[in-house]
mmCIF file of C-alpha atoms in Angstrom:
data_model
loop_
_atom_site.group_PDB
_atom_site.id
_atom_site.type_symbol
_atom_site.label_atom_id
_atom_site.label_comp_id
_atom_site.label_asym_id
_atom_site.label_seq_id
_atom_site.Cartn_x
_atom_site.Cartn_y
_atom_site.Cartn_z
ATOM 1 C CA MET A 1 49.931 13.466 -61.863
ATOM 2 C CA SER A 2 49.806 17.241 -62.528
ATOM 3 C CA ARG A 3 52.293 20.161 -62.456
ATOM 4 C CA ILE A 4 50.974 23.232 -60.684
ATOM 5 C CA TYR A 5 52.201 26.783 -60.762
ATOM 6 C CA ARG A 6 52.256 29.675 -58.339
ATOM 7 C CA LEU A 7 53.616 33.181 -58.482
ATOM 8 C CA LEU A 8 54.862 34.276 -55.146
ATOM 9 C CA THR A 9 54.936 38.074 -54.592
ATOM 10 C CA GLU A 10 55.825 40.266 -51.655
ATOM 11 C CA ASP A 11 57.412 43.569 -50.768
ATOM 12 C CA ASP A 12 61.189 43.506 -51.008
ATOM 13 C CA THR A 13 61.831 42.496 -47.420
ATOM 14 C CA SER A 14 62.889 39.273 -45.601
ATOM 15 C CA ALA A 15 59.251 38.273 -45.806
ATOM 16 C CA PHE A 16 59.717 37.535 -49.497
ATOM 17 C CA CYS A 17 62.711 35.331 -48.830
ATOM 18 C CA HIS A 18 60.845 33.510 -46.100
ATOM 19 C CA LYS A 19 57.812 32.907 -48.436
ATOM 20 C CA VAL A 20 60.052 31.433 -51.147
ATOM 21 C CA SER A 21 62.015 29.388 -48.625
ATOM 22 C CA ALA A 22 58.763 27.995 -47.201
ATOM 23 C CA ALA A 23 57.610 26.987 -50.711
ATOM 24 C CA LEU A 24 60.924 25.263 -51.391
ATOM 25 C CA ALA A 25 60.736 23.365 -48.048
ATOM 26 C CA GLY A 26 57.236 22.300 -49.125
ATOM 27 C CA GLY A 27 58.485 20.647 -52.288
ATOM 28 C CA TRP A 28 57.982 23.519 -54.747
ATOM 29 C CA GLN A 29 60.757 24.185 -57.318
ATOM 30 C CA LEU A 30 61.887 27.495 -58.674
ATOM 31 C CA HIS A 31 60.694 28.283 -62.193
ATOM 32 C CA GLY A 32 62.727 30.968 -63.910
ATOM 33 C CA SER A 33 64.403 33.916 -62.335
ATOM 34 C CA PRO A 34 62.973 36.211 -59.701
ATOM 35 C CA SER A 35 61.699 39.666 -60.758
ATOM 36 C CA ILE A 36 61.706 42.943 -58.930
ATOM 37 C CA SER A 37 59.853 46.176 -59.769
ATOM 38 C CA PHE A 38 58.871 49.453 -58.201
ATOM 39 C CA ASP A 39 55.259 49.875 -57.034
ATOM 40 C CA ALA A 40 54.892 53.622 -57.564
ATOM 41 C CA GLY A 41 51.396 53.670 -55.974
ATOM 42 C CA ARG A 42 52.778 52.365 -52.691
ATOM 43 C CA GLY A 43 56.355 53.598 -53.058
ATOM 44 C CA VAL A 44 57.988 50.192 -52.431
ATOM 45 C CA MET A 45 59.962 47.609 -54.348
ATOM 46 C CA ARG A 46 58.057 44.345 -55.077
ATOM 47 C CA CYS A 47 59.529 40.891 -55.717
ATOM 48 C CA ALA A 48 58.085 37.933 -57.569
ATOM 49 C CA GLN A 49 59.179 34.316 -58.065
ATOM 50 C CA ALA A 50 57.446 31.630 -59.978
ATOM 51 C CA VAL A 51 57.399 28.090 -58.512
ATOM 52 C CA THR A 52 56.047 24.769 -59.747
ATOM 53 C CA LYS A 53 55.282 21.387 -58.110
ATOM 54 C CA GLU A 54 54.369 17.932 -59.285
ATOM 55 C CA ILE A 55 51.315 16.594 -57.481
ATOM 56 C CA GLU A 56 49.484 13.275 -57.510
ATOM 57 C CA ALA A 57 46.069 14.823 -57.793
ATOM 58 C CA GLU A 58 44.432 16.089 -60.979
ATOM 59 C CA TYR A 59 44.491 19.869 -61.280
ATOM 60 C CA HIS A 60 41.222 21.749 -60.854
ATOM 61 C CA PRO A 61 40.734 25.544 -60.584
ATOM 62 C CA GLU A 62 39.220 25.343 -57.086
ATOM 63 C CA MET A 63 42.491 24.003 -55.609
ATOM 64 C CA LYS A 64 44.234 25.967 -52.845
ATOM 65 C CA LEU A 65 47.639 25.858 -54.521
ATOM 66 C CA GLY A 66 49.506 26.924 -51.396
ATOM 67 C CA GLN A 67 48.129 23.892 -49.568
ATOM 68 C CA GLN A 68 49.418 21.363 -52.151
#
């Protein structure tokens, strides 16, 4: 069994909330608090949320984490 980690990022829109909600529905768990920062290059606010998940498989760097 392995614990895997992802950092979900998106512009500060409902798309970010949907991305996090989809991860939670897929068995991922929140890890820490969300973050928000201003992307001066694009002129938008960006959000980030770390998530983790326990999986039966051994971790390897070629994994598609979003498909676990």
